[in-house]
PDB file of C-alpha atoms and ligand atoms in Angstrom:
ATOM      1  CA  MET C   1     113.952 102.890 116.466  1.00 85.00           C
ATOM      2  CA  ARG C   2     113.174 100.931 113.131  1.00 98.00           C
ATOM      3  CA  ARG C   3     114.438 102.997 110.349  1.00 98.00           C
ATOM      4  CA  PRO C   4     111.455 103.266 108.047  1.00 98.00           C
ATOM      5  CA  VAL C   5     111.741 101.282 104.490  1.00 98.00           C
ATOM      6  CA  ILE C   6     110.378 103.029 100.944  1.00 98.00           C
ATOM      7  CA  ALA C   7     110.652 100.349  98.142  1.00 99.00           C
ATOM      8  CA  GLY C   8     110.714 100.768  94.167  1.00 99.00           C
ATOM      9  CA  ASN C   9     109.891  97.986  92.587  1.00 98.00           C
ATOM     10  CA  TRP C  10     109.869  98.460  89.016  1.00 98.00           C
ATOM     11  CA  LYS C  11     108.373  94.550  87.591  1.00 98.00           C
ATOM     12  CA  MET C  12     108.101  93.969  84.226  1.00 98.00           C
ATOM     13  CA  TYR C  13     108.363  98.193  82.737  1.00 98.00           C
ATOM     14  CA  LYS C  14     111.274 100.291  81.427  1.00 98.00           C
ATOM     15  CA  THR C  15     114.056  99.571  79.340  1.00 98.00           C
ATOM     16  CA  ILE C  16     117.253 100.580  80.295  1.00 98.00           C
ATOM     17  CA  ASP C  17     117.619 104.293  79.044  1.00 98.00           C
ATOM     18  CA  GLU C  18     113.745 104.876  81.033  1.00 98.00           C
ATOM     19  CA  ALA C  19     115.453 103.127  84.249  1.00 98.00           C
ATOM     20  CA  VAL C  20     118.324 105.280  84.548  1.00 98.00           C
ATOM     21  CA  SER C  21     116.402 108.565  83.396  1.00 98.00           C
ATOM     22  CA  THR C  22     113.745 107.770  86.156  1.00 98.00           C
ATOM     23  CA  VAL C  23     116.235 106.904  88.870  1.00 98.00           C
ATOM     24  CA  ALA C  24     118.283 110.096  88.318  1.00 98.00           C
ATOM     25  CA  ASP C  25     114.780 112.448  87.436  1.00 98.00           C
ATOM     26  CA  LEU C  26     114.324 110.439  91.425  1.00 98.00           C
ATOM     27  CA  VAL C  27     118.275 110.739  92.862  1.00 98.00           C
ATOM     28  CA  ARG C  28     117.777 114.362  92.293  1.00 98.00           C
ATOM     29  CA  LEU C  29     114.086 114.445  94.227  1.00 98.00           C
ATOM     30  CA  VAL C  30     114.647 112.791  96.810  1.00 98.00           C
ATOM     31  CA  ASP C  31     118.628 114.175  98.162  1.00 98.00           C
ATOM     32  CA  GLY C  32     119.238 115.682 101.272  1.00 97.00           C
ATOM     33  CA  VAL C  33     116.689 112.551 102.723  1.00 98.00           C
ATOM     34  CA  ASP C  34     119.133 110.715 104.206  1.00 97.00           C
ATOM     35  CA  ASP C  35     115.663 109.431 107.951  1.00 97.00           C
ATOM     36  CA  ARG C  36     114.389 106.733 105.862  1.00 98.00           C
ATOM     37  CA  GLU C  37     116.356 103.755 103.507  1.00 98.00           C
ATOM     38  CA  ILE C  38     114.487 104.426  99.459  1.00 98.00           C
ATOM     39  CA  LEU C  39     115.114 101.435  97.153  1.00 98.00           C
ATOM     40  CA  ILE C  40     114.286 100.690  93.333  1.00 98.00           C
ATOM     41  CA  ALA C  41     114.277  97.516  92.178  1.00 99.00           C
ATOM     42  CA  PRO C  42     114.411  97.493  88.411  1.00 98.00           C
ATOM     43  CA  THR C  43     114.567  94.478  86.259  1.00 98.00           C
ATOM     44  CA  PHE C  44     117.803  92.071  85.699  1.00 98.00           C
ATOM     45  CA  VAL C  45     118.619  93.795  82.467  1.00 98.00           C
ATOM     46  CA  GLY C  46     118.421  96.955  83.697  1.00 98.00           C
ATOM     47  CA  LEU C  47     120.264  96.233  86.767  1.00 98.00           C
ATOM     48  CA  GLN C  48     123.645  97.156  85.837  1.00 98.00           C
ATOM     49  CA  ALA C  49     123.075 101.021  84.246  1.00 98.00           C
ATOM     50  CA  VAL C  50     120.626 101.410  87.562  1.00 98.00           C
ATOM     51  CA  ALA C  51     123.210 100.628  90.293  1.00 98.00           C
ATOM     52  CA  ASN C  52     126.238 102.986  87.973  1.00 98.00           C
ATOM     53  CA  ALA C  53     123.200 105.732  87.792  1.00 98.00           C
ATOM     54  CA  ALA C  54     123.107 105.395  91.797  1.00 98.00           C
ATOM     55  CA  ARG C  55     125.958 105.085  93.299  1.00 98.00           C
ATOM     56  CA  GLY C  56     127.146 107.900  95.436  1.00 98.00           C
ATOM     57  CA  THR C  57     123.822 109.140  96.663  1.00 98.00           C
ATOM     58  CA  ASN C  58     120.796 107.387  99.123  1.00 98.00           C
ATOM     59  CA  VAL C  59     119.220 105.367  96.115  1.00 98.00           C
ATOM     60  CA  LEU C  60     119.655 102.079  96.956  1.00 98.00           C
ATOM     61  CA  VAL C  61     119.283  99.293  94.057  1.00 99.00           C
ATOM     62  CA  ALA C  62     117.153  95.828  94.707  1.00 99.00           C
ATOM     63  CA  ALA C  63     116.670  92.850  92.195  1.00 99.00           C
ATOM     64  CA  GLN C  64     113.319  91.186  92.037  1.00 98.00           C
ATOM     65  CA  ASP C  65     114.258  88.151  92.467  1.00 98.00           C
ATOM     66  CA  CYS C  66     117.728  85.467  93.015  1.00 98.00           C
ATOM     67  CA  ALA C  67     118.514  81.833  91.722  1.00 98.00           C
ATOM     68  CA  PRO C  68     118.136  79.716  94.891  1.00 98.00           C
ATOM     69  CA  HIS C  69     121.242  78.444  94.091  1.00 97.00           C
ATOM     70  CA  PRO C  70     124.624  80.022  95.074  1.00 96.00           C
ATOM     71  CA  GLY C  71     127.660  81.524  93.097  1.00 96.00           C
ATOM     72  CA  GLN C  72     127.881  79.936  89.657  1.00 97.00           C
ATOM     73  CA  GLY C  73     126.483  76.481  87.865  1.00 98.00           C
ATOM     74  CA  ALA C  74     124.511  75.171  85.115  1.00 98.00           C
ATOM     75  CA  PHE C  75     121.200  77.079  85.683  1.00 98.00           C
ATOM     76  CA  THR C  76     120.565  78.487  81.951  1.00 98.00           C
ATOM     77  CA  GLY C  77     118.397  81.444  82.569  1.00 97.00           C
ATOM     78  CA  GLU C  78     119.484  81.971  86.302  1.00 98.00           C
ATOM     79  CA  VAL C  79     121.187  84.987  88.365  1.00 98.00           C
ATOM     80  CA  SER C  80     122.931  84.757  90.829  1.00 98.00           C
ATOM     81  CA  ALA C  81     122.897  86.209  94.229  1.00 98.00           C
ATOM     82  CA  GLU C  82     126.361  86.982  94.417  1.00 98.00           C
ATOM     83  CA  MET C  83     126.002  88.553  90.527  1.00 98.00           C
ATOM     84  CA  ILE C  84     122.734  90.548  91.244  1.00 98.00           C
ATOM     85  CA  ALA C  85     125.506  91.912  95.139  1.00 98.00           C
ATOM     86  CA  ASP C  86     128.122  92.640  91.680  1.00 98.00           C
ATOM     87  CA  THR C  87     126.505  94.807  89.920  1.00 98.00           C
ATOM     88  CA  GLY C  88     126.649  96.862  93.252  1.00 98.00           C
ATOM     89  CA  ALA C  89     122.348  96.178  94.391  1.00 98.00           C
ATOM     90  CA  THR C  90     122.411  95.578  97.455  1.00 98.00           C
ATOM     91  CA  HIS C  91     119.174  94.199  97.907  1.00 99.00           C
ATOM     92  CA  VAL C  92     116.508  91.383  96.403  1.00 99.00           C
ATOM     93  CA  ILE C  93     112.855  91.392  96.677  1.00 99.00           C
ATOM     94  CA  VAL C  94     111.728  87.389  97.242  1.00 98.00           C
ATOM     95  CA  GLY C  95     108.805  84.915  97.424  1.00 98.00           C
ATOM     96  CA  HIS C  96     106.794  88.789  95.703  1.00 98.00           C
ATOM     97  CA  SER C  97     102.981  87.013  94.981  1.00 98.00           C
ATOM     98  CA  GLU C  98     103.531  87.300  91.450  1.00 98.00           C
ATOM     99  CA  ARG C  99     106.684  84.824  91.493  1.00 98.00           C
ATOM    100  CA  ARG C 100     104.306  82.377  93.563  1.00 97.00           C
ATOM    101  CA  GLN C 101     101.189  82.837  91.411  1.00 96.00           C
ATOM    102  CA  TYR C 102     103.252  82.950  87.431  1.00 97.00           C
ATOM    103  CA  PHE C 103     106.550  80.596  88.542  1.00 97.00           C
ATOM    104  CA  HIS C 104     105.401  78.267  90.930  1.00 95.00           C
ATOM    105  CA  GLU C 105     107.584  79.954  93.976  1.00 97.00           C
ATOM    106  CA  THR C 106     107.002  78.009  97.266  1.00 98.00           C
ATOM    107  CA  ASP C 107     107.864  78.680 100.558  1.00 98.00           C
ATOM    108  CA  ALA C 108     111.055  76.153  99.873  1.00 98.00           C
ATOM    109  CA  SER C 109     112.194  77.583  97.245  1.00 98.00           C
ATOM    110  CA  VAL C 110     112.264  81.549  98.846  1.00 98.00           C
ATOM    111  CA  ASN C 111     114.275  79.678 101.803  1.00 98.00           C
ATOM    112  CA  GLN C 112     116.484  78.546  99.462  1.00 98.00           C
ATOM    113  CA  LYS C 113     116.889  82.543  97.403  1.00 98.00           C
ATOM    114  CA  ILE C 114     116.652  84.129 101.542  1.00 98.00           C
ATOM    115  CA  ARG C 115     119.936  81.813 102.357  1.00 98.00           C
ATOM    116  CA  ALA C 116     121.730  82.247  99.013  1.00 98.00           C
ATOM    117  CA  CYS C 117     120.597  86.693  99.682  1.00 98.00           C
ATOM    118  CA  LEU C 118     122.781  86.137 102.788  1.00 98.00           C
ATOM    119  CA  GLY C 119     125.391  84.592 101.706  1.00 98.00           C
ATOM    120  CA  ALA C 120     126.292  86.928  99.325  1.00 98.00           C
ATOM    121  CA  GLY C 121     125.980  89.961 101.636  1.00 98.00           C
ATOM    122  CA  LEU C 122     122.364  91.019 100.574  1.00 98.00           C
ATOM    123  CA  THR C 123     119.093  91.533 102.453  1.00 99.00           C
ATOM    124  CA  PRO C 124     116.729  89.597 100.724  1.00 98.00           C
ATOM    125  CA  ILE C 125     113.171  91.906 101.042  1.00 99.00           C
ATOM    126  CA  VAL C 126     110.275  88.706 101.691  1.00 99.00           C
ATOM    127  CA  CYS C 127     106.943  89.328 100.416  1.00 98.00           C
ATOM    128  CA  VAL C 128     104.181  86.704 101.587  1.00 98.00           C
ATOM    129  CA  GLY C 129     100.069  87.843 101.915  1.00 98.00           C
ATOM    130  CA  GLU C 130      97.475  86.023 101.821  1.00 97.00           C
ATOM    131  CA  LEU C 131      94.756  85.971  98.650  1.00 96.00           C
ATOM    132  CA  LEU C 132      91.417  87.372  98.072  1.00 95.00           C
ATOM    133  CA  SER C 133      89.836  84.297  98.715  1.00 95.00           C
ATOM    134  CA  ASP C 134      92.255  83.200 101.413  1.00 96.00           C
ATOM    135  CA  ARG C 135      90.487  86.558 103.618  1.00 95.00           C
ATOM    136  CA  ASP C 136      87.304  86.214 102.567  1.00 94.00           C
ATOM    137  CA  SER C 137      87.329  82.592 103.892  1.00 96.00           C
ATOM    138  CA  GLY C 138      88.754  84.138 107.200  1.00 96.00           C
ATOM    139  CA  ALA C 139      92.290  82.521 106.464  1.00 97.00           C
ATOM    140  CA  ALA C 140      94.887  85.798 105.816  1.00 96.00           C
ATOM    141  CA  GLU C 141      96.325  84.966 109.094  1.00 95.00           C
ATOM    142  CA  GLY C 142      97.375  81.744 108.862  1.00 96.00           C
ATOM    143  CA  VAL C 143      98.640  82.042 104.994  1.00 97.00           C
ATOM    144  CA  ALA C 144     100.579  84.751 106.426  1.00 97.00           C
ATOM    145  CA  GLY C 145     102.116  82.747 108.835  1.00 98.00           C
ATOM    146  CA  ARG C 146     102.669  79.715 107.713  1.00 98.00           C
ATOM    147  CA  GLN C 147     104.875  81.783 104.445  1.00 98.00           C
ATOM    148  CA  ILE C 148     107.007  83.572 107.327  1.00 98.00           C
ATOM    149  CA  ARG C 149     106.814  79.868 108.662  1.00 98.00           C
ATOM    150  CA  GLY C 150     108.174  78.413 105.863  1.00 98.00           C
ATOM    151  CA  ALA C 151     110.851  81.193 104.886  1.00 98.00           C
ATOM    152  CA  PHE C 152     112.702  81.525 107.952  1.00 98.00           C
ATOM    153  CA  GLU C 153     112.734  77.591 108.207  1.00 98.00           C
ATOM    154  CA  GLY C 154     115.830  76.778 110.083  1.00 98.00           C
ATOM    155  CA  LEU C 155     117.218  80.476 110.009  1.00 98.00           C
ATOM    156  CA  THR C 156     118.735  81.514 112.803  1.00 98.00           C
ATOM    157  CA  GLY C 157     117.586  84.646 115.131  1.00 98.00           C
ATOM    158  CA  ALA C 158     120.942  86.624 113.875  1.00 98.00           C
ATOM    159  CA  GLU C 159     119.756  85.377 109.697  1.00 98.00           C
ATOM    160  CA  VAL C 160     116.374  86.631 110.499  1.00 98.00           C
ATOM    161  CA  VAL C 161     117.555  89.982 111.506  1.00 98.00           C
ATOM    162  CA  ARG C 162     119.387  90.545 108.662  1.00 98.00           C
ATOM    163  CA  THR C 163     116.007  90.150 105.914  1.00 98.00           C
ATOM    164  CA  ILE C 164     113.013  92.270 105.480  1.00 99.00           C
ATOM    165  CA  VAL C 165     109.785  91.548 105.502  1.00 99.00           C
ATOM    166  CA  ALA C 166     107.052  92.380 102.619  1.00 98.00           C
ATOM    167  CA  TYR C 167     103.399  92.230 103.470  1.00 98.00           C
ATOM    168  CA  GLU C 168     101.621  91.993 100.155  1.00 98.00           C
ATOM    169  CA  PRO C 169      97.712  90.809 100.251  1.00 97.00           C
ATOM    170  CA  VAL C 170      97.358  90.327  96.844  1.00 96.00           C
ATOM    171  CA  TRP C 171      94.116  91.164  96.239  1.00 96.00           C
ATOM    172  CA  ALA C 172      95.364  95.057  97.197  1.00 96.00           C
ATOM    173  CA  ILE C 173      98.367  94.728  94.477  1.00 95.00           C
ATOM    174  CA  GLY C 174      97.665  96.204  91.547  1.00 92.00           C
ATOM    175  CA  THR C 175      93.870  96.886  92.412  1.00 93.00           C
ATOM    176  CA  GLY C 176      93.729 100.745  93.643  1.00 90.00           C
ATOM    177  CA  ARG C 177      92.221  98.740  97.023  1.00 90.00           C
ATOM    178  CA  THR C 178      95.104  99.603  99.792  1.00 90.00           C
ATOM    179  CA  ALA C 179      94.249  97.726 102.036  1.00 93.00           C
ATOM    180  CA  THR C 180      93.294  99.706 105.448  1.00 96.00           C
ATOM    181  CA  PRO C 181      95.877 100.574 108.356  1.00 97.00           C
ATOM    182  CA  GLU C 182      94.173  98.983 110.869  1.00 97.00           C
ATOM    183  CA  ILE C 183      94.038  95.619 108.225  1.00 97.00           C
ATOM    184  CA  ALA C 184      97.565  96.620 107.762  1.00 98.00           C
ATOM    185  CA  GLN C 185      98.446  96.724 111.361  1.00 98.00           C
ATOM    186  CA  GLN C 186      96.930  93.567 112.651  1.00 98.00           C
ATOM    187  CA  MET C 187      98.259  91.711 110.098  1.00 98.00           C
ATOM    188  CA  HIS C 188     102.130  93.400 110.342  1.00 98.00           C
ATOM    189  CA  ARG C 189     101.649  92.168 114.040  1.00 98.00           C
ATOM    190  CA  LEU C 190     100.791  89.198 113.178  1.00 98.00           C
ATOM    191  CA  ILE C 191     103.731  88.459 111.251  1.00 98.00           C
ATOM    192  CA  ARG C 192     105.979  90.651 114.136  1.00 98.00           C
ATOM    193  CA  GLU C 193     104.523  87.556 117.208  1.00 98.00           C
ATOM    194  CA  THR C 194     105.009  84.984 114.658  1.00 98.00           C
ATOM    195  CA  ILE C 195     109.208  85.917 114.234  1.00 98.00           C
ATOM    196  CA  ALA C 196     108.791  86.520 117.603  1.00 98.00           C
ATOM    197  CA  ASN C 197     107.650  82.385 118.226  1.00 98.00           C
ATOM    198  CA  LEU C 198     110.431  81.459 116.117  1.00 98.00           C
ATOM    199  CA  VAL C 199     113.978  83.271 117.002  1.00 98.00           C
ATOM    200  CA  GLY C 200     112.364  85.598 120.209  1.00 98.00           C
ATOM    201  CA  SER C 201     111.577  88.710 120.080  1.00 98.00           C
ATOM    202  CA  ASP C 202     115.080  91.072 120.035  1.00 98.00           C
ATOM    203  CA  VAL C 203     114.861  89.727 116.209  1.00 98.00           C
ATOM    204  CA  SER C 204     110.995  90.635 116.086  1.00 98.00           C
ATOM    205  CA  GLU C 205     111.544  93.797 117.484  1.00 98.00           C
ATOM    206  CA  ALA C 206     114.438  95.158 115.163  1.00 98.00           C
ATOM    207  CA  ILE C 207     113.045  94.075 112.070  1.00 98.00           C
ATOM    208  CA  ARG C 208     111.354  95.721 109.605  1.00 98.00           C
ATOM    209  CA  ILE C 209     107.867  94.931 108.353  1.00 98.00           C
ATOM    210  CA  LEU C 210     106.987  96.995 105.208  1.00 98.00           C
ATOM    211  CA  TYR C 211     103.654  97.571 103.376  1.00 98.00           C
ATOM    212  CA  GLY C 212     102.391  96.782  99.703  1.00 98.00           C
ATOM    213  CA  GLY C 213      99.320  96.398  97.580  1.00 97.00           C
ATOM    214  CA  SER C 214      98.611  99.931  95.546  1.00 96.00           C
ATOM    215  CA  VAL C 215     100.783 102.625  98.032  1.00 97.00           C
ATOM    216  CA  LYS C 216     100.559 106.247  96.867  1.00 97.00           C
ATOM    217  CA  ALA C 217     101.395 109.890  98.298  1.00 98.00           C
ATOM    218  CA  GLU C 218      97.666 110.136  99.384  1.00 97.00           C
ATOM    219  CA  ASN C 219      97.146 106.812 101.658  1.00 97.00           C
ATOM    220  CA  VAL C 220     101.480 106.313 102.740  1.00 98.00           C
ATOM    221  CA  SER C 221     101.365 108.729 105.252  1.00 98.00           C
ATOM    222  CA  GLU C 222      98.157 107.390 107.060  1.00 98.00           C
ATOM    223  CA  LEU C 223      99.583 103.619 106.924  1.00 98.00           C
ATOM    224  CA  MET C 224     103.136 104.574 108.499  1.00 98.00           C
ATOM    225  CA  GLN C 225     102.021 106.006 111.418  1.00 98.00           C
ATOM    226  CA  GLU C 226     100.659 102.301 112.046  1.00 98.00           C
ATOM    227  CA  PRO C 227     103.088 101.272 115.276  1.00 98.00           C
ATOM    228  CA  ASP C 228     104.073  98.189 113.059  1.00 98.00           C
ATOM    229  CA  VAL C 229     104.392  99.343 109.258  1.00 98.00           C
ATOM    230  CA  ASP C 230     107.969 100.420 109.077  1.00 98.00           C
ATOM    231  CA  GLY C 231     107.712 101.558 105.437  1.00 98.00           C
ATOM    232  CA  GLY C 232     106.481 100.548 101.811  1.00 98.00           C
ATOM    233  CA  LEU C 233     106.545  98.119  98.633  1.00 98.00           C
ATOM    234  CA  VAL C 234     105.241 100.449  96.114  1.00 98.00           C
ATOM    235  CA  GLY C 235     104.527  99.400  92.943  1.00 98.00           C
ATOM    236  CA  GLY C 236     102.666 101.344  90.216  1.00 98.00           C
ATOM    237  CA  ALA C 237     103.040 104.649  92.157  1.00 98.00           C
ATOM    238  CA  SER C 238     106.889 103.959  91.963  1.00 98.00           C
ATOM    239  CA  LEU C 239     106.946 104.134  88.033  1.00 98.00           C
ATOM    240  CA  ASP C 240     107.091 107.665  88.032  1.00 98.00           C
ATOM    241  CA  ALA C 241     110.106 109.634  89.487  1.00 98.00           C
ATOM    242  CA  LEU C 242     107.727 112.493  91.007  1.00 98.00           C
ATOM    243  CA  SER C 243     104.969 110.326  92.177  1.00 98.00           C
ATOM    244  CA  PHE C 244     107.370 108.292  93.968  1.00 98.00           C
ATOM    245  CA  SER C 245     109.732 110.646  95.711  1.00 98.00           C
ATOM    246  CA  ARG C 246     106.342 112.231  97.087  1.00 98.00           C
ATOM    247  CA  ILE C 247     105.860 108.907  98.952  1.00 98.00           C
ATOM    248  CA  VAL C 248     109.365 108.404 100.144  1.00 98.00           C
ATOM    249  CA  ARG C 249     108.844 112.141 101.299  1.00 98.00           C
ATOM    250  CA  TYR C 250     105.995 111.243 103.417  1.00 98.00           C
ATOM    251  CA  GLU C 251     105.477 112.920 106.729  1.00 95.00           C
TER     252      GLU C 251
HETATM  253  P1  13P E   1     100.941  98.159  92.926  1.00 61.11           P
HETATM  254  O1  13P E   1     101.566  98.891  94.016  1.00 61.11           O
HETATM  255  O2  13P E   1     101.100  97.954  92.417  1.00 61.11           O
HETATM  256  O3  13P E   1      99.866  97.782  94.084  1.00 61.11           O
HETATM  257  O4  13P E   1     101.759  96.605  93.166  1.00 61.11           O
HETATM  258  C1  13P E   1     102.917  96.723  95.338  1.00 61.11           C
HETATM  259  C2  13P E   1     104.121  95.992  94.803  1.00 61.11           C
HETATM  260  O5  13P E   1     103.109  94.035  94.054  1.00 61.11           O
HETATM  261  C3  13P E   1     104.555  95.938  94.966  1.00 61.11           C
HETATM  262  O6  13P E   1     105.240  94.667  95.123  1.00 61.11           O
END
């Protein structure tokens, strides 16, 4: 059985104080939930404080990005996977569509970042997903498949299985337009088959694939009922502790 993951991506929201107080509220609201993984991804400046506030609880902490280069070096503005691990964070979101759209993230840099995370003992959450124009032109599956192959190029099955994938159709992010459970299932199945072709079905059956894009308390259960949907990556609805705790506690 794949253990579900519910992850909150706070994007460029919240001061450090707001982040710490939201995570403290969340810790109380999800106390005792132990059959699924719960993750929060604050900004870099909030990462250490949130990791301290969540330490020893069932809430794990993720960064929203990392440098493609391991260790230390002359890379102004960058934060390495090792530095993220040093805060107590355990996961990193890699290749989010906003980074692909606005910050020139490519499949090749996603691949480097995955390697950097694995080298630092962190779990990368690898985001893929098509644009609305891709979906309208029938290219959705081709785009997601290409992103998966590019992200995992040259990695062994033992490496790929240490990652989490998030399917986030760009047209569903922040739009209130959630993918139907059928579309999510179809795309997750395709992603699993792509991974099976790359590194074998042992890995593809074990890897968790999250859905992201307008996930809310009202639609999480029907999405989670699909056999290949193993969790959610939640943006807007993760900013409020009570709203996010309702998603975490889906039945
Ligand atoms: P929304 O839940 O706000 O649509 O954002 C999804 C997302 O981008 C999570 O990474």
